[in-house]
Short mmCIF file of C-alpha atoms in Angstrom, two decimals:
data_model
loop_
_atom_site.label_atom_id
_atom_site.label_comp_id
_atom_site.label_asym_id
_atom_site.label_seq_id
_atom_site.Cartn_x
_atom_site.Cartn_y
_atom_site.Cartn_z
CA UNK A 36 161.81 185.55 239.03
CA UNK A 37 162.02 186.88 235.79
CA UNK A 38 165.05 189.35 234.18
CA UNK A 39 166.16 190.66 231.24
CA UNK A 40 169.65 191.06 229.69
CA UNK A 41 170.40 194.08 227.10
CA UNK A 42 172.76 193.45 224.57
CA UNK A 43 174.29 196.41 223.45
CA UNK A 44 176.73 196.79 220.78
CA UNK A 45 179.06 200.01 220.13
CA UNK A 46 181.65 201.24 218.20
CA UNK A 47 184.26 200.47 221.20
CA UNK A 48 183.02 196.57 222.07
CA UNK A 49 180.01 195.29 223.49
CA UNK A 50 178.11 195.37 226.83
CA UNK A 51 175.82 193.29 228.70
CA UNK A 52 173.33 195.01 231.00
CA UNK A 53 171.40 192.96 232.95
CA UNK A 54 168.39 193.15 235.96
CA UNK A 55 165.23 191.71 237.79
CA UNK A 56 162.06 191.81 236.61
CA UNK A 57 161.53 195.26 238.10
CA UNK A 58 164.32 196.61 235.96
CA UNK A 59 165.84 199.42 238.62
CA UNK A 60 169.16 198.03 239.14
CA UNK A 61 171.67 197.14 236.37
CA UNK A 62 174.43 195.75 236.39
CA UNK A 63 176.61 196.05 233.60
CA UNK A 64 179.14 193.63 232.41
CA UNK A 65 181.69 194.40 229.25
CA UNK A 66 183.50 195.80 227.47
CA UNK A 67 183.73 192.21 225.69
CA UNK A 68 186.01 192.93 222.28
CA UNK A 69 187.31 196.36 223.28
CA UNK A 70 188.10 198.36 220.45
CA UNK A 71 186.35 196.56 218.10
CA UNK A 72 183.14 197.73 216.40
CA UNK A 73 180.40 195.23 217.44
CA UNK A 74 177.63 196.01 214.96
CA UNK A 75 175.20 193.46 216.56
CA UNK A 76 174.30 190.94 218.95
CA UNK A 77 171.31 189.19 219.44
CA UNK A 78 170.26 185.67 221.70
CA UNK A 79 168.83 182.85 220.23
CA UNK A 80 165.04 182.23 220.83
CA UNK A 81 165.41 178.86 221.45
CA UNK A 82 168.42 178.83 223.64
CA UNK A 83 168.53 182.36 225.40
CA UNK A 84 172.38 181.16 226.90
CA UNK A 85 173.59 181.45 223.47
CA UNK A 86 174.38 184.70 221.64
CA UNK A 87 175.82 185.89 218.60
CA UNK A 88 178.00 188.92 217.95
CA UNK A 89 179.22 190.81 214.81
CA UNK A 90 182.86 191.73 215.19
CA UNK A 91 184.77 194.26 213.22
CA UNK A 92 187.11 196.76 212.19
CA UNK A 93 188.79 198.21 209.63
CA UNK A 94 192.00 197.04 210.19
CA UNK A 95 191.25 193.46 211.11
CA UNK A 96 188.06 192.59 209.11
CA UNK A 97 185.19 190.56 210.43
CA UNK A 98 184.21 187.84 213.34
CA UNK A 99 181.37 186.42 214.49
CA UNK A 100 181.73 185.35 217.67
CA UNK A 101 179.30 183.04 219.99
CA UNK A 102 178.70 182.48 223.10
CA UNK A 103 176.94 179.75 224.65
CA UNK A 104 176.72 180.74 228.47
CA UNK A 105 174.91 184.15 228.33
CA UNK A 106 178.11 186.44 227.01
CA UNK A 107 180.51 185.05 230.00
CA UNK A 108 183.20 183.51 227.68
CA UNK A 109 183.09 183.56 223.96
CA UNK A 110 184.34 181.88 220.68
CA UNK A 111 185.04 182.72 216.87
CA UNK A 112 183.00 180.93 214.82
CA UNK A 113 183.19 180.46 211.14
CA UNK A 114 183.61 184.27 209.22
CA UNK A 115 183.83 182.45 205.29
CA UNK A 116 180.92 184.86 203.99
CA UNK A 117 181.64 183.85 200.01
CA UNK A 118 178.89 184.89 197.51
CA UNK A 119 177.44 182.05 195.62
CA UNK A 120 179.18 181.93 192.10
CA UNK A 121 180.12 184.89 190.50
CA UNK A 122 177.96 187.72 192.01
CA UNK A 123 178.58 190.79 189.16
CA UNK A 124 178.18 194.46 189.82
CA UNK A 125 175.47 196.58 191.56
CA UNK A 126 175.25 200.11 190.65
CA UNK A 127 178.02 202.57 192.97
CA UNK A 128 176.94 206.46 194.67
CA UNK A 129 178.22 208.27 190.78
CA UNK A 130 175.80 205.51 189.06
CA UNK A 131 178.55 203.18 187.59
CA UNK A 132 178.49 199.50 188.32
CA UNK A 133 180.79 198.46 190.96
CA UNK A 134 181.92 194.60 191.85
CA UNK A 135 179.91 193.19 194.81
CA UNK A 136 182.54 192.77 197.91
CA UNK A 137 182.35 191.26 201.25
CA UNK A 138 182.98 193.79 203.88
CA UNK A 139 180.70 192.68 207.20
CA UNK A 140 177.81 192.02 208.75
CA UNK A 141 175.14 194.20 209.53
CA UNK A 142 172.48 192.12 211.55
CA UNK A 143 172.16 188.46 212.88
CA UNK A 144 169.04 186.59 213.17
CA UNK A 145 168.45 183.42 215.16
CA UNK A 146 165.77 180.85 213.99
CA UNK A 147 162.29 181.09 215.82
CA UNK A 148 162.46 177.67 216.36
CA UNK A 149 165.75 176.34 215.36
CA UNK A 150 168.52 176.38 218.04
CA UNK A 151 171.89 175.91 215.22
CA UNK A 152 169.69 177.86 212.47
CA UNK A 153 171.22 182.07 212.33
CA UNK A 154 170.80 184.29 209.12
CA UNK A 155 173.30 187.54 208.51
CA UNK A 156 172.36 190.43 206.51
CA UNK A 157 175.57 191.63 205.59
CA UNK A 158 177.39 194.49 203.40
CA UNK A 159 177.19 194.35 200.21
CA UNK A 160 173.88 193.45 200.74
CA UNK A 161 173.19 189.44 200.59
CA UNK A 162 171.57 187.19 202.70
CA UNK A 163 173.01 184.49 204.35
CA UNK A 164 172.54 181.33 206.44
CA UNK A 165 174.18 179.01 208.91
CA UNK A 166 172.39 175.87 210.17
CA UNK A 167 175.06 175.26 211.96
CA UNK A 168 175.27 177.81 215.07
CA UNK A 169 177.86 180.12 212.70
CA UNK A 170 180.20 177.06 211.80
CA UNK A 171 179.24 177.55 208.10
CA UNK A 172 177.77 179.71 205.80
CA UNK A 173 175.58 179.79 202.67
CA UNK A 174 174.06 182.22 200.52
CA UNK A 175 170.35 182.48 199.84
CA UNK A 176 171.38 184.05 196.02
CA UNK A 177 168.08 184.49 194.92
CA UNK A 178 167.72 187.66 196.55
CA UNK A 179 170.24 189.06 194.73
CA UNK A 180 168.88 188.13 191.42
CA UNK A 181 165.87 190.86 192.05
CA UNK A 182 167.64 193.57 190.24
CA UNK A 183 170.91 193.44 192.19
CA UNK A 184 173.17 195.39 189.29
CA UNK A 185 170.41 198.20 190.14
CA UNK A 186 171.14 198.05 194.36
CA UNK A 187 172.66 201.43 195.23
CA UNK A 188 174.66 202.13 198.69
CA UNK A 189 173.08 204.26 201.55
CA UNK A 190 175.35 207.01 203.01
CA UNK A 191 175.80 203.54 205.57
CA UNK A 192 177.18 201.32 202.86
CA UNK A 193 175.13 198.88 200.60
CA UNK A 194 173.68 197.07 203.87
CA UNK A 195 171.05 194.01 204.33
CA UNK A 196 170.44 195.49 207.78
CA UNK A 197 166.67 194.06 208.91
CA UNK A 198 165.41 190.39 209.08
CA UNK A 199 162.08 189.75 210.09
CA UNK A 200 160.94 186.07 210.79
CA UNK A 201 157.15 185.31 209.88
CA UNK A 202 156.20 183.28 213.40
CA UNK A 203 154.33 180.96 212.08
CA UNK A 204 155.38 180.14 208.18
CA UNK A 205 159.04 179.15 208.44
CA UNK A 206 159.04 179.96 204.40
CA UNK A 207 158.17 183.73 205.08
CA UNK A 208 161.78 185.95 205.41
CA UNK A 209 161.34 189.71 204.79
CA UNK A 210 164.45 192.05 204.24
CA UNK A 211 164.94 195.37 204.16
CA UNK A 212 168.44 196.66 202.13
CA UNK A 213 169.88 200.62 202.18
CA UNK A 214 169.13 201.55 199.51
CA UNK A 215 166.91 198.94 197.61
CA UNK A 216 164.18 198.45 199.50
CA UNK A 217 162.20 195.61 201.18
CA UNK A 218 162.09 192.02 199.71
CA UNK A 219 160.07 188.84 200.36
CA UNK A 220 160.34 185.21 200.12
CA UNK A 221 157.48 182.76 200.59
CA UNK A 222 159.83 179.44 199.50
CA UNK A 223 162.60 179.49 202.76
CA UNK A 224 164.49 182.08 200.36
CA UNK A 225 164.67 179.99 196.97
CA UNK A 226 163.18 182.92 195.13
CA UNK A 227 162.42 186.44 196.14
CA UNK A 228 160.29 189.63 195.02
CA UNK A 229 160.15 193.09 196.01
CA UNK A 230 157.65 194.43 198.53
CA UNK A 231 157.70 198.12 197.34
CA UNK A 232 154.55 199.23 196.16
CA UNK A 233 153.20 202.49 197.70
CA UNK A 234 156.76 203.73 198.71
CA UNK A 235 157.55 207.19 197.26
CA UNK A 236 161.08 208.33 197.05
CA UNK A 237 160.98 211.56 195.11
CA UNK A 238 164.61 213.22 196.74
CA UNK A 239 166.77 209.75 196.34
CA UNK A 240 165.82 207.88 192.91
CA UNK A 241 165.32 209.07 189.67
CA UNK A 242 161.93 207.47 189.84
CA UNK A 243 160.01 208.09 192.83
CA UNK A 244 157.77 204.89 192.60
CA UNK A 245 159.90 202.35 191.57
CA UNK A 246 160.20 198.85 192.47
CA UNK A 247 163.79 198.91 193.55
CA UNK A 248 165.81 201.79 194.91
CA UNK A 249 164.14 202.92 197.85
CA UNK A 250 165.78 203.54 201.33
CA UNK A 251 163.96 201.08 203.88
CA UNK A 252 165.63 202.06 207.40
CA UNK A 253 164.04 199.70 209.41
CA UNK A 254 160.97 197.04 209.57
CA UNK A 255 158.99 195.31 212.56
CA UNK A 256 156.15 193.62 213.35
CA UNK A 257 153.94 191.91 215.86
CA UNK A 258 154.14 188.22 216.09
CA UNK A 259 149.96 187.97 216.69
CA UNK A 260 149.40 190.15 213.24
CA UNK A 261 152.78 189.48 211.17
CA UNK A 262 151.20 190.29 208.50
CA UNK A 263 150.76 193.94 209.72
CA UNK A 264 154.49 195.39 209.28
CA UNK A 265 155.54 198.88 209.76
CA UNK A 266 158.15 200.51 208.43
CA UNK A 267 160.50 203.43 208.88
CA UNK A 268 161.86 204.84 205.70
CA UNK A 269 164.70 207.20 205.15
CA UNK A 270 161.80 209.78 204.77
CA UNK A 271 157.95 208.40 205.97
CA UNK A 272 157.30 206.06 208.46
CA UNK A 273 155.08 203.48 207.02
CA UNK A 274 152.42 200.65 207.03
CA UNK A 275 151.49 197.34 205.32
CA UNK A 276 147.92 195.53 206.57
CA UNK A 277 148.82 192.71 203.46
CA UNK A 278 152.49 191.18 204.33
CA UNK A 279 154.31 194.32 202.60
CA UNK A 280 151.74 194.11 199.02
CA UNK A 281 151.11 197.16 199.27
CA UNK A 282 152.45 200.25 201.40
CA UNK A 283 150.67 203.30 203.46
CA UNK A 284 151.96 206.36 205.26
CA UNK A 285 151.02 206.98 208.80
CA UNK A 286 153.51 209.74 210.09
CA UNK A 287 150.59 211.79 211.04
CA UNK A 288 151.25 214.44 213.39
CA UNK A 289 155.12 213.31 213.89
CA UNK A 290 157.67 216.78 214.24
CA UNK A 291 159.64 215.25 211.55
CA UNK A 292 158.66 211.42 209.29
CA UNK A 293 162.90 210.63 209.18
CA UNK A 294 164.54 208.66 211.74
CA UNK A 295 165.63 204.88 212.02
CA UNK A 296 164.29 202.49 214.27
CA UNK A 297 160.86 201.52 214.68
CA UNK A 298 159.44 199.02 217.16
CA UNK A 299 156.24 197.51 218.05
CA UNK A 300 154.69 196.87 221.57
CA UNK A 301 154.79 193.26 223.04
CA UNK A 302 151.60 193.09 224.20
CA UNK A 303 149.85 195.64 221.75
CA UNK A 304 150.11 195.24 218.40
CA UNK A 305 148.53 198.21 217.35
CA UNK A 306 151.11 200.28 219.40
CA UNK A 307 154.39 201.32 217.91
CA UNK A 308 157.40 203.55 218.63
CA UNK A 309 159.75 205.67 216.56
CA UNK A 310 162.35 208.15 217.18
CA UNK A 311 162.20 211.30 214.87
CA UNK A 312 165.57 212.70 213.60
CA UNK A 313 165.67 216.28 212.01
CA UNK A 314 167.00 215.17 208.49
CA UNK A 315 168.88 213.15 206.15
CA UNK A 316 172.10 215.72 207.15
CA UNK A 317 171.18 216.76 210.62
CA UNK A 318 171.02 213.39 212.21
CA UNK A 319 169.01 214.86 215.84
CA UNK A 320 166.11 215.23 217.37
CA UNK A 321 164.07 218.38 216.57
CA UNK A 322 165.11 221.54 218.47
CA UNK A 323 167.29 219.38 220.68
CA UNK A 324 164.57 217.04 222.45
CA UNK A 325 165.15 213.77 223.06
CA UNK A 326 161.54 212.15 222.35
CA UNK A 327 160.24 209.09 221.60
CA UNK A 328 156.86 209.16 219.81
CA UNK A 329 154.06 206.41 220.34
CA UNK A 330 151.47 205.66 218.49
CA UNK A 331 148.41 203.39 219.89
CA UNK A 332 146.38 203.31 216.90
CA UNK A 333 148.88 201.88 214.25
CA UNK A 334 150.34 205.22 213.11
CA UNK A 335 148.71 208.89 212.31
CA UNK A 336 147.94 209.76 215.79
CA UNK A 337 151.23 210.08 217.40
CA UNK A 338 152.32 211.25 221.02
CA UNK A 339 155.70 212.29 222.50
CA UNK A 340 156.94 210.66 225.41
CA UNK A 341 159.17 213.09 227.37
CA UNK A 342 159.29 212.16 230.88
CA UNK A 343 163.37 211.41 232.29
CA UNK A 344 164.75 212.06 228.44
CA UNK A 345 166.69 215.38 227.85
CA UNK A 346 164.40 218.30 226.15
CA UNK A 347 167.29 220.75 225.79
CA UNK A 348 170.61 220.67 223.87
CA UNK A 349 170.43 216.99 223.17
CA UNK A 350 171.94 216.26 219.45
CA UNK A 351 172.04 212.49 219.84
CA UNK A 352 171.00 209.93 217.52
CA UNK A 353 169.49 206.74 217.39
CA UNK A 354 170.73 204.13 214.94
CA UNK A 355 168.23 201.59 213.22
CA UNK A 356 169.07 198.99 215.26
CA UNK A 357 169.55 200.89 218.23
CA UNK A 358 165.85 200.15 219.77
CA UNK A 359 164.03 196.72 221.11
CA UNK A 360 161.42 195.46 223.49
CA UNK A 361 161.16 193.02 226.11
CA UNK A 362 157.94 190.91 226.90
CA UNK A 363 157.54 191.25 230.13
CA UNK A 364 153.64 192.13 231.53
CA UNK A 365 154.43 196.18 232.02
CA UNK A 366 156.95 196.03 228.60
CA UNK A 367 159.93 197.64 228.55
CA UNK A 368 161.16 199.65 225.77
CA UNK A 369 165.24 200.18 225.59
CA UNK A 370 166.98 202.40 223.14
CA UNK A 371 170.68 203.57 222.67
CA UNK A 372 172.35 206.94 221.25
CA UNK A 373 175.37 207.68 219.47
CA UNK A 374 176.13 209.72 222.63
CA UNK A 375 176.61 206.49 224.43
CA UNK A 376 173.53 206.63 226.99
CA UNK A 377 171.31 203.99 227.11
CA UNK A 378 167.88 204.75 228.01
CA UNK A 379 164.98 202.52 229.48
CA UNK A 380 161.20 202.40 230.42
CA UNK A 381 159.60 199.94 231.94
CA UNK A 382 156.18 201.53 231.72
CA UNK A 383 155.89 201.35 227.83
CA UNK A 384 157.29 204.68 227.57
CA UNK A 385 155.55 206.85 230.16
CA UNK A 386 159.18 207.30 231.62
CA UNK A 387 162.43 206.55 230.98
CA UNK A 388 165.75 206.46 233.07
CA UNK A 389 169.47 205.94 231.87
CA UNK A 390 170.49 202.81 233.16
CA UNK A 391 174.03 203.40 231.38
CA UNK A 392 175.84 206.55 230.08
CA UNK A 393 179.03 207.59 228.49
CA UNK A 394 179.34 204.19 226.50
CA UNK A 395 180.92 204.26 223.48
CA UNK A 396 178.85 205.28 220.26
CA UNK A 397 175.54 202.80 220.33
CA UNK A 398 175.44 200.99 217.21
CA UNK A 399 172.60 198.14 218.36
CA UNK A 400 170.01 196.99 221.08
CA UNK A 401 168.96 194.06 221.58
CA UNK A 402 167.13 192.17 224.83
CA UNK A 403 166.24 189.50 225.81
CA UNK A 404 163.62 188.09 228.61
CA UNK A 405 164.96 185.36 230.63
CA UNK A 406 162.98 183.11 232.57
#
């Protein structure tokens, strides 16, 4: 019989949530690292027993931990996250150049196909990449060569916070950095360019349309069309039909076109989910309702799925990496707020139920479906 185990990372430690195919009954294991800030965990695709989590704090820096029997016991694993060569200045929140520092890592990405391969998006934004299961680490520079003294921080930090994996061309990486935008490689990461063309960002840069500079929040796609991606932005939610050549907006009829994550349904491409926030400042939902939108037609037409979330007094949010899907036949989406609830449907959104409350603050969601 089938299952799925929810990784779920928080501000307090992380938490394992785990049930049958039906998804009713969870149990819940954790917390693993208490009092640490686990910023994300996610299983490799090749080996679903082996995990990898990003451990932190401000007092005692940065781990990555692995585990290699489902999140049971664990292990610290190399943290030497060094820059290649000298890697200058990027531009700091007054506009001054500022010297590119190591502080931790946003978001880890196993290999599609590689059981020791794992990249880290980390803060200041590089990309880097262990082909050793997280004994070692290099960095992919080239991606910082794309006008890093021009890279700007977020209100988060200066963050490489989304990977996306092409399925099929091992050579195709695309990255999305707060606040410089999304970038591509076609070459495994030798050389990079930016993927920016159609964004608008007339509130955060000087120049609206430029190639670097803009606030990418988050980025997914479908593995049957990965060259359709969609993208949240810190204002727009967005879509590419070309592999990120050139950008579209499709927040249609959404309450409000800010929020963070954005996710695509496993077994329809074409349908996608977001989770509207009031504003850059007022990170809730509109008038205090929890609601997920869908869209089945790839954006514009969008519809609010209400059914077991809270539609009064509810001023939540939902980070970027705070959302994920599993691929089993009736898919389940999973999503966690800084509140500490994490909510579930296993009817592609119709409903939803808590299947864990008054966790620490949700920082990511991952999940995985286990044979």
């Amino acid at each position: 019989m089938s299952g799925v185990r929810v990784l779920v990372g928080t501000k307090k430690g992380a938490f394992i949530l785990t049930s049958d195919e039906k998804r009713q009954d969870w149990d819940v294991s954790g917390p693993h690292f208490a009092g640490w800030e686990i910023y994300h965990m996610k299983g490799s695709h090749v080996n679903p027993n082996r995990i990898y989590a990003s451990q932190s704090t401000g007092w005692f820096g940065q781990l990555i931990q692995r585990s290699d029997d489902g999140g049971k016991t664990w292990e610290a694993v190399n943290n030497e996250f060094a820059y290649d060569s000298d890697p200058g200045t990027h531009q700091w929140y007054d506009g001054s150049q500022h010297p590119w520092e190591f502080k931790r890592v946003w978001h880890l990405e196993p290999s599609l196909t590689e059981a020791d391969i794992v990249y880290a998006g980390v803060e200041d934004a590089a990309l880097f990449r262990s082909s050793d299961g997280g004994q070692s680490w290099q960095e992919l520079p080239g991606l910082r060569e794309v006008k890093g003294n021009l890279w700007q921080p977020g209100a988060g930090g200066l963050c490489l916070h989304t990977i996306v994996l092409h399925p099929s061309n091992p050579n195709r990486i695309i990255v999305a950095i707060s606040a410089a935008g999304a970038f591509r490689t076609d070459d495994g990461g030798e050389t990079w360019r930016p993927i920016n063309n159609g964004l608008v960002s007339q509130w955060e840069i000087p120049e609206e349309r430029a190639d670097v500079g803009h606030c990418v929040h988050n980025i997914s796609i479908h593995p049957s069309r990965p060259d359709v991606l969609f993208m949240q932005k810190h204002w727009d939610v967005m879509r590419s039909d070309n592999g990120g050549d050139l950008w579209h907006e499709v927040s249609g009829n959404l309450p409000s076109d800010f929020g963070f994550p954005i996710a695509v349904h496993a077994h329809e491409p074409k349908t996608i989910y977001v989770v509207p926030i009031k504003s850059d400042s007022e990170h809730y939902p509109p008038e205090g309702k929890l609601r997920v939108y869908r869209s089945r037609s790839g954006g514009n037409e969008w519809e609010a799925l209400t059914n077991g979330l809270p539609q009064e007094n509810c001023y939540v949010n939902i980070l970027r990496d705070a959302m994920a899907i599993d691929t089993l036949e009736s898919c389940g989406i999973y999503f966690g707020t800084t509140g500490g609830q994490v909510y579930a449907s296993a009817d592609s959104g119709d409903s939803w139920n808590a299947i864990a409350r008054d966790l620490p603050k949700v920082l990511s969601i991952e999940v995985q479906t286990l044979p």
